[in-house]
mmCIF file of C-alpha atoms and ligand atoms in Angstrom:
data_model
loop_
_atom_site.group_PDB
_atom_site.id
_atom_site.type_symbol
_atom_site.label_atom_id
_atom_site.label_comp_id
_atom_site.label_asym_id
_atom_site.label_seq_id
_atom_site.Cartn_x
_atom_site.Cartn_y
_atom_site.Cartn_z
ATOM 1 C CA MET E 1096 -7.021 -7.958 9.561
ATOM 2 C CA ARG E 1097 -3.519 -9.504 9.561
ATOM 3 C CA GLY E 1098 -4.197 -10.914 6.088
ATOM 4 C CA LEU E 1099 -5.117 -7.462 4.863
ATOM 5 C CA LEU E 1100 -1.951 -5.932 6.310
ATOM 6 C CA ASP E 1101 0.100 -8.696 4.647
ATOM 7 C CA LYS E 1102 -1.585 -7.933 1.352
ATOM 8 C CA LEU E 1103 -0.817 -4.243 1.643
ATOM 9 C CA ALA E 1104 2.777 -4.807 2.796
ATOM 10 C CA GLU E 1105 3.371 -7.177 -0.125
ATOM 11 C CA GLY E 1106 2.375 -4.477 -2.583
ATOM 12 C CA CYS E 1107 -0.935 -6.026 -3.615
ATOM 13 C CA GLU E 1108 -3.732 -3.728 -4.662
ATOM 14 C CA LEU E 1109 -6.594 -3.470 -2.160
ATOM 15 C CA THR E 1110 -10.258 -3.094 -3.040
ATOM 16 C CA GLU E 1111 -12.086 0.098 -2.059
ATOM 17 C CA GLN E 1112 -13.885 -1.825 0.634
ATOM 18 C CA GLU E 1113 -10.638 -3.130 2.104
ATOM 19 C CA TRP E 1114 -9.145 0.356 2.124
ATOM 20 C CA LYS E 1115 -12.201 1.811 3.800
ATOM 21 C CA PHE E 1116 -12.018 -0.854 6.487
ATOM 22 C CA LEU E 1117 -8.354 -0.069 7.155
ATOM 23 C CA ILE E 1118 -8.976 3.699 7.178
ATOM 24 C CA ALA E 1119 -12.005 3.438 9.490
ATOM 25 C CA GLY E 1120 -9.854 1.635 12.052
ATOM 26 C CA SER E 1121 -12.481 -0.593 13.733
ATOM 27 C CA TYR E 1122 -9.799 -3.085 14.750
ATOM 28 C CA ASP E 1123 -6.799 -3.164 17.051
ATOM 29 C CA ARG E 1124 -4.800 -0.261 15.626
ATOM 30 C CA ASN E 1125 -1.725 -1.375 17.572
ATOM 31 C CA LEU E 1126 -1.416 -4.262 15.122
ATOM 32 C CA LEU E 1127 -1.275 -1.743 12.272
ATOM 33 C CA TYR E 1128 1.290 0.480 14.023
ATOM 34 C CA ALA E 1129 3.482 -2.539 14.869
ATOM 35 C CA ARG E 1130 3.389 -3.746 11.271
ATOM 36 C CA ALA E 1131 4.287 -0.279 9.977
ATOM 37 C CA ASP E 1132 7.185 -0.098 12.450
ATOM 38 C CA GLU E 1133 8.444 -3.475 11.260
ATOM 39 C CA VAL E 1134 8.425 -2.305 7.630
ATOM 40 C CA ARG E 1135 10.113 0.973 8.512
ATOM 41 C CA ARG E 1136 12.883 -0.921 10.383
ATOM 42 C CA LYS E 1137 13.383 -3.177 7.398
ATOM 43 C CA HIS E 1138 13.982 -0.209 5.087
ATOM 44 C CA TYR E 1139 15.511 2.423 7.352
ATOM 45 C CA GLY E 1140 16.515 0.591 10.541
ATOM 46 C CA THR E 1141 15.972 2.782 13.570
ATOM 47 C CA ASN E 1142 17.339 5.937 11.892
ATOM 48 C CA VAL E 1143 15.482 9.186 12.380
ATOM 49 C CA TYR E 1144 16.449 11.936 9.932
ATOM 50 C CA ILE E 1145 16.320 15.530 11.020
ATOM 51 C CA ARG E 1146 15.513 18.496 8.781
ATOM 52 C CA GLY E 1147 16.105 22.066 9.858
ATOM 53 C CA LEU E 1148 12.939 23.973 9.017
ATOM 54 C CA ILE E 1149 13.508 27.613 8.115
ATOM 55 C CA GLU E 1150 10.277 29.536 7.651
ATOM 56 C CA ILE E 1151 11.485 32.241 5.294
ATOM 57 C CA THR E 1152 8.304 34.291 4.823
ATOM 58 C CA SER E 1153 4.864 34.566 6.391
ATOM 59 C CA TYR E 1154 3.532 36.629 3.472
ATOM 60 C CA CYS E 1155 1.167 34.648 1.258
ATOM 61 C CA ARG E 1156 -0.943 35.590 -1.743
ATOM 62 C CA ASN E 1157 -3.295 32.652 -1.199
ATOM 63 C CA ASP E 1158 -6.412 32.511 0.900
ATOM 64 C CA CYS E 1159 -6.701 28.844 1.945
ATOM 65 C CA PHE E 1160 -9.628 28.631 4.367
ATOM 66 C CA TYR E 1161 -7.699 26.621 6.954
ATOM 67 C CA CYS E 1162 -4.420 28.522 7.107
ATOM 68 C CA GLY E 1163 -3.461 31.223 9.614
ATOM 69 C CA ILE E 1164 -1.177 33.062 7.158
ATOM 70 C CA ARG E 1165 -3.916 33.333 4.463
ATOM 71 C CA CYS E 1166 -3.797 36.720 2.776
ATOM 72 C CA SER E 1167 -7.093 37.955 4.131
ATOM 73 C CA ASN E 1168 -6.040 37.430 7.741
ATOM 74 C CA THR E 1169 -5.250 41.065 8.481
ATOM 75 C CA LYS E 1170 -4.289 40.173 12.054
ATOM 76 C CA ALA E 1171 -1.413 37.950 10.950
ATOM 77 C CA ARG E 1172 2.006 39.455 11.578
ATOM 78 C CA ARG E 1173 4.179 39.253 8.495
ATOM 79 C CA TYR E 1174 7.935 38.948 8.109
ATOM 80 C CA ARG E 1175 10.535 37.948 5.561
ATOM 81 C CA LEU E 1176 14.033 36.650 6.223
ATOM 82 C CA SER E 1177 16.967 38.113 4.318
ATOM 83 C CA GLU E 1178 19.544 35.927 2.590
ATOM 84 C CA GLU E 1179 21.959 36.691 5.452
ATOM 85 C CA GLU E 1180 19.413 35.602 8.043
ATOM 86 C CA ILE E 1181 18.688 32.377 6.149
ATOM 87 C CA LEU E 1182 22.410 31.602 5.893
ATOM 88 C CA ALA E 1183 22.837 32.312 9.598
ATOM 89 C CA CYS E 1184 20.079 29.755 10.320
ATOM 90 C CA CYS E 1185 21.943 27.212 8.162
ATOM 91 C CA ASP E 1186 25.191 27.989 10.013
ATOM 92 C CA SER E 1187 23.706 27.218 13.387
ATOM 93 C CA GLY E 1188 21.847 24.220 11.969
ATOM 94 C CA TYR E 1189 25.002 22.763 10.472
ATOM 95 C CA GLN E 1190 26.794 23.037 13.815
ATOM 96 C CA LEU E 1191 23.925 21.180 15.451
ATOM 97 C CA GLY E 1192 24.178 18.308 12.937
ATOM 98 C CA PHE E 1193 21.513 19.175 10.380
ATOM 99 C CA ARG E 1194 22.321 18.054 6.828
ATOM 100 C CA THR E 1195 19.029 19.104 5.261
ATOM 101 C CA PHE E 1196 17.619 22.608 5.279
ATOM 102 C CA VAL E 1197 13.979 23.118 4.400
ATOM 103 C CA LEU E 1198 13.155 26.609 3.164
ATOM 104 C CA GLN E 1199 9.425 26.996 3.587
ATOM 105 C CA GLY E 1200 7.098 29.927 3.190
ATOM 106 C CA GLY E 1201 3.875 31.360 1.913
ATOM 107 C CA GLU E 1202 3.571 32.190 -1.783
ATOM 108 C CA ASP E 1203 5.369 35.507 -1.584
ATOM 109 C CA ALA E 1204 6.163 37.440 -4.789
ATOM 110 C CA PHE E 1205 9.163 39.016 -3.053
ATOM 111 C CA PHE E 1206 10.890 35.651 -3.330
ATOM 112 C CA THR E 1207 11.364 35.803 -7.093
ATOM 113 C CA THR E 1208 12.877 33.059 -9.236
ATOM 114 C CA GLU E 1209 16.256 34.822 -9.130
ATOM 115 C CA ARG E 1210 16.199 35.600 -5.415
ATOM 116 C CA VAL E 1211 15.438 32.012 -4.408
ATOM 117 C CA ALA E 1212 17.967 30.652 -6.934
ATOM 118 C CA GLN E 1213 20.588 32.957 -5.429
ATOM 119 C CA ILE E 1214 19.803 31.761 -1.886
ATOM 120 C CA VAL E 1215 19.885 28.088 -2.921
ATOM 121 C CA THR E 1216 23.237 28.622 -4.664
ATOM 122 C CA ALA E 1217 24.666 30.329 -1.594
ATOM 123 C CA VAL E 1218 23.529 27.562 0.773
ATOM 124 C CA LYS E 1219 24.850 24.806 -1.508
ATOM 125 C CA GLU E 1220 28.188 26.585 -1.975
ATOM 126 C CA LYS E 1221 28.648 26.864 1.746
ATOM 127 C CA TYR E 1222 27.284 23.416 2.575
ATOM 128 C CA PRO E 1223 27.774 21.102 -0.416
ATOM 129 C CA ASP E 1224 27.184 18.060 1.784
ATOM 130 C CA CYS E 1225 23.675 19.232 2.661
ATOM 131 C CA ALA E 1226 20.371 18.811 0.871
ATOM 132 C CA VAL E 1227 18.182 21.829 0.246
ATOM 133 C CA THR E 1228 14.438 21.310 0.272
ATOM 134 C CA LEU E 1229 12.118 24.029 -0.969
ATOM 135 C CA SER E 1230 8.497 24.374 0.054
ATOM 136 C CA LEU E 1231 7.292 27.596 -1.521
ATOM 137 C CA GLY E 1232 4.008 26.575 -3.043
ATOM 138 C CA GLU E 1233 2.759 26.521 -6.623
ATOM 139 C CA ARG E 1234 4.991 28.050 -9.301
ATOM 140 C CA GLU E 1235 5.505 27.730 -13.021
ATOM 141 C CA ARG E 1236 7.492 24.731 -14.242
ATOM 142 C CA ALA E 1237 10.256 27.051 -15.512
ATOM 143 C CA VAL E 1238 10.656 28.437 -11.988
ATOM 144 C CA TYR E 1239 10.967 24.954 -10.487
ATOM 145 C CA GLU E 1240 13.524 24.162 -13.201
ATOM 146 C CA ALA E 1241 15.580 27.247 -12.365
ATOM 147 C CA TRP E 1242 15.661 26.360 -8.668
ATOM 148 C CA TYR E 1243 16.619 22.781 -9.491
ATOM 149 C CA GLN E 1244 19.452 24.075 -11.684
ATOM 150 C CA ALA E 1245 20.563 26.262 -8.784
ATOM 151 C CA GLY E 1246 20.991 23.112 -6.689
ATOM 152 C CA ALA E 1247 17.722 22.484 -4.842
ATOM 153 C CA ASP E 1248 17.365 18.758 -4.206
ATOM 154 C CA ARG E 1249 13.849 18.340 -2.926
ATOM 155 C CA TYR E 1250 10.459 20.039 -2.995
ATOM 156 C CA LEU E 1251 7.552 19.676 -0.611
ATOM 157 C CA LEU E 1252 4.090 20.522 -1.847
ATOM 158 C CA ARG E 1253 1.301 18.854 0.034
ATOM 159 C CA HIS E 1254 -1.597 18.022 -2.230
ATOM 160 C CA GLU E 1255 -3.792 18.664 0.882
ATOM 161 C CA THR E 1256 -6.501 16.245 -0.312
ATOM 162 C CA ALA E 1257 -6.737 14.050 -3.396
ATOM 163 C CA SER E 1258 -10.486 14.548 -3.678
ATOM 164 C CA LYS E 1259 -11.189 17.423 -6.070
ATOM 165 C CA GLU E 1260 -14.596 17.928 -4.479
ATOM 166 C CA HIS E 1261 -13.037 18.170 -1.032
ATOM 167 C CA TYR E 1262 -10.204 20.395 -2.318
ATOM 168 C CA GLU E 1263 -12.766 22.897 -3.568
ATOM 169 C CA LYS E 1264 -14.449 23.063 -0.159
ATOM 170 C CA ILE E 1265 -11.293 24.084 1.680
ATOM 171 C CA HIS E 1266 -9.780 26.432 -0.905
ATOM 172 C CA PRO E 1267 -11.013 29.555 -2.692
ATOM 173 C CA GLN E 1268 -12.064 29.212 -6.329
ATOM 174 C CA GLU E 1269 -8.843 30.561 -7.812
ATOM 175 C CA LEU E 1270 -6.829 27.676 -6.344
ATOM 176 C CA ARG E 1271 -7.297 24.739 -8.634
ATOM 177 C CA TYR E 1272 -6.815 21.123 -7.674
ATOM 178 C CA GLU E 1273 -5.596 20.280 -11.178
ATOM 179 C CA HIS E 1274 -2.874 22.908 -10.971
ATOM 180 C CA ARG E 1275 -1.575 21.620 -7.646
ATOM 181 C CA ILE E 1276 -1.350 18.083 -9.035
ATOM 182 C CA GLN E 1277 0.297 19.399 -12.224
ATOM 183 C CA CYS E 1278 2.929 21.138 -10.070
ATOM 184 C CA LEU E 1279 3.668 17.859 -8.286
ATOM 185 C CA GLN E 1280 4.024 16.056 -11.591
ATOM 186 C CA ASP E 1281 6.344 18.768 -12.939
ATOM 187 C CA LEU E 1282 8.503 18.631 -9.821
ATOM 188 C CA LYS E 1283 8.941 14.883 -10.057
ATOM 189 C CA GLN E 1284 9.680 14.999 -13.783
ATOM 190 C CA ILE E 1285 12.292 17.711 -13.282
ATOM 191 C CA GLY E 1286 14.122 15.404 -10.908
ATOM 192 C CA TYR E 1287 13.324 16.708 -7.451
ATOM 193 C CA GLN E 1288 12.832 14.253 -4.616
ATOM 194 C CA THR E 1289 9.203 15.225 -4.320
ATOM 195 C CA GLY E 1290 7.016 15.318 -1.249
ATOM 196 C CA CYS E 1291 3.244 15.571 -1.192
ATOM 197 C CA GLY E 1292 0.927 15.158 1.769
ATOM 198 C CA PHE E 1293 -2.403 15.883 3.356
ATOM 199 C CA MET E 1294 -4.141 17.043 6.486
ATOM 200 C CA VAL E 1295 -6.157 14.554 8.482
ATOM 201 C CA GLY E 1296 -9.529 15.671 9.820
ATOM 202 C CA SER E 1297 -9.751 18.831 7.738
ATOM 203 C CA PRO E 1298 -13.324 20.158 7.433
ATOM 204 C CA TYR E 1299 -15.576 18.143 5.081
ATOM 205 C CA GLN E 1300 -13.063 15.287 4.830
ATOM 206 C CA SER E 1301 -14.752 11.910 4.324
ATOM 207 C CA THR E 1302 -13.442 8.343 4.311
ATOM 208 C CA GLU E 1303 -13.723 8.557 0.513
ATOM 209 C CA ALA E 1304 -11.342 11.528 0.511
ATOM 210 C CA LEU E 1305 -8.793 9.606 2.597
ATOM 211 C CA LEU E 1306 -9.212 6.660 0.251
ATOM 212 C CA ALA E 1307 -8.502 9.029 -2.664
ATOM 213 C CA ASP E 1308 -5.316 10.116 -0.826
ATOM 214 C CA MET E 1309 -4.150 6.511 -0.598
ATOM 215 C CA GLN E 1310 -4.929 5.886 -4.266
ATOM 216 C CA PHE E 1311 -3.110 9.057 -5.233
ATOM 217 C CA LEU E 1312 -0.026 8.075 -3.205
ATOM 218 C CA ARG E 1313 0.031 4.665 -4.818
ATOM 219 C CA LYS E 1314 0.005 6.199 -8.270
ATOM 220 C CA PHE E 1315 2.283 9.155 -7.627
ATOM 221 C CA GLN E 1316 4.967 7.308 -5.607
ATOM 222 C CA PRO E 1317 6.275 10.374 -3.722
ATOM 223 C CA HIS E 1318 9.678 10.385 -2.048
ATOM 224 C CA MET E 1319 8.168 12.023 1.033
ATOM 225 C CA VAL E 1320 4.689 12.345 2.492
ATOM 226 C CA GLY E 1321 3.777 14.962 5.113
ATOM 227 C CA ILE E 1322 0.701 13.889 7.064
ATOM 228 C CA GLY E 1323 -0.553 15.997 9.946
ATOM 229 C CA PRO E 1324 -3.819 16.672 11.742
ATOM 230 C CA PHE E 1325 -5.811 19.758 10.781
ATOM 231 C CA ILE E 1326 -5.738 22.226 13.677
ATOM 232 C CA PRO E 1327 -8.059 25.248 13.583
ATOM 233 C CA HIS E 1328 -6.673 28.787 13.618
ATOM 234 C CA HIS E 1329 -8.765 31.399 15.418
ATOM 235 C CA ASP E 1330 -8.567 33.982 12.588
ATOM 236 C CA THR E 1331 -9.737 31.721 9.745
ATOM 237 C CA PRO E 1332 -13.195 30.688 8.484
ATOM 238 C CA PHE E 1333 -12.578 27.236 10.007
ATOM 239 C CA ARG E 1334 -12.028 28.607 13.524
ATOM 240 C CA GLU E 1335 -14.981 26.629 14.949
ATOM 241 C CA CYS E 1336 -14.093 23.335 13.265
ATOM 242 C CA ALA E 1337 -12.870 20.320 15.219
ATOM 243 C CA GLN E 1338 -9.217 19.393 15.003
ATOM 244 C CA GLY E 1339 -8.072 16.162 13.371
ATOM 245 C CA SER E 1340 -7.645 13.225 15.731
ATOM 246 C CA LEU E 1341 -4.388 11.705 16.889
ATOM 247 C CA THR E 1342 -5.473 8.127 16.171
ATOM 248 C CA GLN E 1343 -6.756 8.909 12.688
ATOM 249 C CA THR E 1344 -3.493 10.683 11.858
ATOM 250 C CA LEU E 1345 -1.404 7.788 13.185
ATOM 251 C CA THR E 1346 -3.548 5.374 11.178
ATOM 252 C CA MET E 1347 -2.878 7.299 7.965
ATOM 253 C CA VAL E 1348 0.868 7.491 8.727
ATOM 254 C CA ALA E 1349 1.017 3.727 9.323
ATOM 255 C CA LEU E 1350 -1.013 2.894 6.200
ATOM 256 C CA THR E 1351 1.263 5.146 4.158
ATOM 257 C CA ARG E 1352 4.355 3.343 5.496
ATOM 258 C CA LEU E 1353 2.874 0.011 4.394
ATOM 259 C CA LEU E 1354 1.842 1.372 1.019
ATOM 260 C CA LEU E 1355 5.213 3.087 0.347
ATOM 261 C CA PRO E 1356 7.850 1.238 2.399
ATOM 262 C CA GLY E 1357 10.796 3.338 1.146
ATOM 263 C CA THR E 1358 9.235 6.777 1.495
ATOM 264 C CA LEU E 1359 10.234 9.406 4.053
ATOM 265 C CA LEU E 1360 7.531 10.174 6.564
ATOM 266 C CA PRO E 1361 7.821 13.022 9.050
ATOM 267 C CA ALA E 1362 6.319 12.890 12.513
ATOM 268 C CA THR E 1363 4.942 16.372 11.886
ATOM 269 C CA THR E 1364 4.940 19.456 14.082
ATOM 270 C CA ALA E 1365 1.130 19.388 14.005
ATOM 271 C CA LEU E 1366 1.209 15.868 15.450
ATOM 272 C CA GLY E 1367 3.549 17.103 18.194
ATOM 273 C CA THR E 1368 1.183 20.019 18.808
ATOM 274 C CA ILE E 1369 -1.992 18.000 19.446
ATOM 275 C CA HIS E 1370 -0.401 15.500 21.835
ATOM 276 C CA PRO E 1371 2.645 15.771 24.116
ATOM 277 C CA GLU E 1372 3.957 12.479 22.759
ATOM 278 C CA GLY E 1373 2.655 12.945 19.223
ATOM 279 C CA ARG E 1374 6.121 12.806 17.690
ATOM 280 C CA GLU E 1375 7.108 9.566 19.429
ATOM 281 C CA LEU E 1376 3.764 8.001 18.574
ATOM 282 C CA GLY E 1377 4.276 9.040 14.950
ATOM 283 C CA LEU E 1378 7.703 7.370 14.908
ATOM 284 C CA LYS E 1379 6.234 4.210 16.385
ATOM 285 C CA ALA E 1380 3.582 4.204 13.649
ATOM 286 C CA GLY E 1381 6.129 4.261 10.810
ATOM 287 C CA ALA E 1382 7.425 7.848 10.612
ATOM 288 C CA ASN E 1383 11.195 8.358 10.286
ATOM 289 C CA VAL E 1384 11.772 12.113 9.980
ATOM 290 C CA VAL E 1385 11.462 15.065 12.349
ATOM 291 C CA MET E 1386 11.695 18.711 11.320
ATOM 292 C CA PRO E 1387 12.700 20.940 14.223
ATOM 293 C CA ASN E 1388 12.355 24.674 13.756
ATOM 294 C CA LEU E 1389 15.555 26.507 12.778
ATOM 295 C CA SER E 1390 13.931 29.900 12.097
ATOM 296 C CA PRO E 1391 15.192 32.858 14.133
ATOM 297 C CA ALA E 1392 13.421 32.682 17.517
ATOM 298 C CA ALA E 1393 12.106 36.250 17.122
ATOM 299 C CA VAL E 1394 9.894 35.412 14.126
ATOM 300 C CA ARG E 1395 8.765 31.882 14.972
ATOM 301 C CA SER E 1396 5.456 32.828 16.532
ATOM 302 C CA GLN E 1397 4.598 34.860 13.429
ATOM 303 C CA TYR E 1398 4.551 31.781 11.215
ATOM 304 C CA SER E 1399 1.244 30.910 12.762
ATOM 305 C CA LEU E 1400 -0.464 28.329 10.544
ATOM 306 C CA TYR E 1401 -2.741 27.044 13.320
ATOM 307 C CA ASP E 1402 -3.324 27.695 17.017
ATOM 308 C CA ARG E 1403 -0.723 26.617 19.601
ATOM 309 C CA LYS E 1404 1.761 25.619 16.839
ATOM 310 C CA ALA E 1405 4.726 24.172 18.679
ATOM 311 C CA CYS E 1406 7.998 25.989 17.973
ATOM 312 C CA THR E 1407 9.905 25.794 21.239
ATOM 313 C CA GLY E 1408 11.369 22.972 23.359
ATOM 314 C CA ASP E 1409 11.804 19.786 21.389
ATOM 315 C CA GLU E 1410 10.269 21.418 18.299
ATOM 316 C CA ALA E 1411 13.129 23.931 18.228
ATOM 317 C CA ALA E 1412 16.526 23.145 16.759
ATOM 318 C CA GLU E 1413 18.193 24.337 19.996
ATOM 319 C CA GLY E 1414 16.237 21.629 21.804
ATOM 320 C CA LEU E 1415 17.905 18.953 19.704
ATOM 321 C CA GLU E 1416 19.645 17.248 22.628
ATOM 322 C CA SER E 1417 16.368 16.754 24.406
ATOM 323 C CA LEU E 1418 14.700 15.608 21.179
ATOM 324 C CA LYS E 1419 17.508 13.080 20.677
ATOM 325 C CA ARG E 1420 16.915 11.680 24.162
ATOM 326 C CA ARG E 1421 13.202 11.349 23.535
ATOM 327 C CA VAL E 1422 13.758 9.668 20.184
ATOM 328 C CA GLU E 1423 16.157 7.227 21.850
ATOM 329 C CA ALA E 1424 13.718 6.498 24.632
ATOM 330 C CA ALA E 1425 11.181 5.605 21.944
ATOM 331 C CA GLY E 1426 13.660 3.074 20.456
ATOM 332 C CA TYR E 1427 15.200 5.030 17.567
ATOM 333 C CA GLN E 1428 18.168 7.314 16.978
ATOM 334 C CA VAL E 1429 18.685 10.701 15.396
ATOM 335 C CA VAL E 1430 21.427 10.537 12.751
ATOM 336 C CA THR E 1431 23.562 13.193 11.076
ATOM 337 C CA ASP E 1432 22.778 12.355 7.483
ATOM 338 C CA ARG E 1433 21.105 13.912 4.445
ATOM 339 C CA GLY E 1434 18.529 11.158 4.731
ATOM 340 C CA ASP E 1435 17.662 10.626 1.102
ATOM 341 C CA SER E 1436 14.606 8.626 0.138
ATOM 342 C CA ARG E 1437 14.846 4.904 -0.541
ATOM 343 C CA LEU E 1438 11.776 4.857 -2.695
ATOM 344 C CA GLY E 1439 11.757 1.892 -5.005
ATOM 345 C CA GLN E 1440 14.618 0.138 -3.184
HETATM 346 N N1 SAM N 203 2.999 27.742 0.741
HETATM 347 C C1 SAM N 203 3.552 26.438 0.742
HETATM 348 C C2 SAM N 203 2.548 25.426 0.242
HETATM 349 O O1 SAM N 203 1.435 25.788 -0.109
HETATM 350 O O2 SAM N 203 2.902 24.255 0.168
HETATM 351 C C3 SAM N 203 4.134 26.010 2.076
HETATM 352 C C4 SAM N 203 3.554 26.597 3.301
HETATM 353 S S1 SAM N 203 1.994 25.911 3.783
HETATM 354 C C5 SAM N 203 1.518 27.018 5.039
HETATM 355 C C6 SAM N 203 2.511 24.440 4.646
HETATM 356 C C7 SAM N 203 1.443 23.463 5.072
HETATM 357 O O3 SAM N 203 0.832 23.872 6.278
HETATM 358 C C8 SAM N 203 0.279 23.280 4.146
HETATM 359 O O4 SAM N 203 0.636 22.426 3.100
HETATM 360 C C9 SAM N 203 -0.815 22.728 5.057
HETATM 361 O O5 SAM N 203 -0.997 21.324 4.904
HETATM 362 C C10 SAM N 203 -0.305 23.064 6.457
HETATM 363 N N2 SAM N 203 -1.334 23.803 7.204
HETATM 364 C C11 SAM N 203 -1.795 25.040 6.948
HETATM 365 N N3 SAM N 203 -2.800 25.348 7.803
HETATM 366 C C12 SAM N 203 -2.956 24.281 8.620
HETATM 367 C C13 SAM N 203 -3.852 23.982 9.689
HETATM 368 N N4 SAM N 203 -4.774 24.840 10.081
HETATM 369 N N5 SAM N 203 -3.712 22.778 10.317
HETATM 370 C C14 SAM N 203 -2.767 21.909 9.919
HETATM 371 N N6 SAM N 203 -1.924 22.131 8.899
HETATM 372 C C15 SAM N 203 -2.016 23.296 8.251
#
């Protein structure tokens, strides 16, 4: 087991069998978490980077089977933030110490190329020392280019699963695996710090699918990787499915840290939702980013991707002081910094 972790940490390629053994976790997982923590400290010290998450729209044209804001969920409450509201979120975030704003939303035609470019320009003009991350789904390359020209620094687009077969079981036919991967490649080529990622324990996921995720990460070399447990939403076709497990999610976070020592890894909101100490456990397994919610309090519950999604307390930007204390108690510290990726360093 230790030999295998050494091999992975040294950048050696593992066989399929070795990967499957590591993913299955029939060993003392604390050894894996400790090794991942060691590697994270080597590259990032004890720094924890914070991102202010602004959920700009709950409208979405897509119908992903797992997601609470899928277009055919007629019970979902929908909202859009105006440019003024988004800037007001950035204002309060900046005061709190955030130096990255993440503008996330469903695929909403209202947010045209020009409208998003205008918002990005406005945020960057007001806060030139901050990074802007977009997470607005699949668009044409020319659209990504326009937003990059407007000043966006980073883009998050989880690949969701690197197994095409699995992808097709959790998405409707019109969403194509190849297109999602093409978008990620375009984003990276354009120059964005690019984040991909996947859910752990999503319906029909096999060890082979998780192995495909690891192989994809190795090839793609993302600057960020968002890994969170699948959590069912009561108004989706997957309402009866089991949620992803804490230990399996932590295992995938730790393996990703060893595979990509310089990448940025959030201890995701979903991880914090399934366990009261999910965030701390994520940090101890190699994660180094947290993304508290900066959206206006009045709309937060409407961005309902899965049941019980945490958006108050330490998940909320206003709860930053308490989050800082918890991060410190876990042995790390929240820093006021853009927190750029050290991939390849
Ligand atoms: N529309 C953008 C996109 O497709 O990347 C960003 C918004 S999307 C709702 C953000 C992420 O939420 C997805 O990439 C997915 O991994 C996650 N998500 C959606 N439903 C979820 C669920 N039921 N459990 C856990 N994560 C979920």
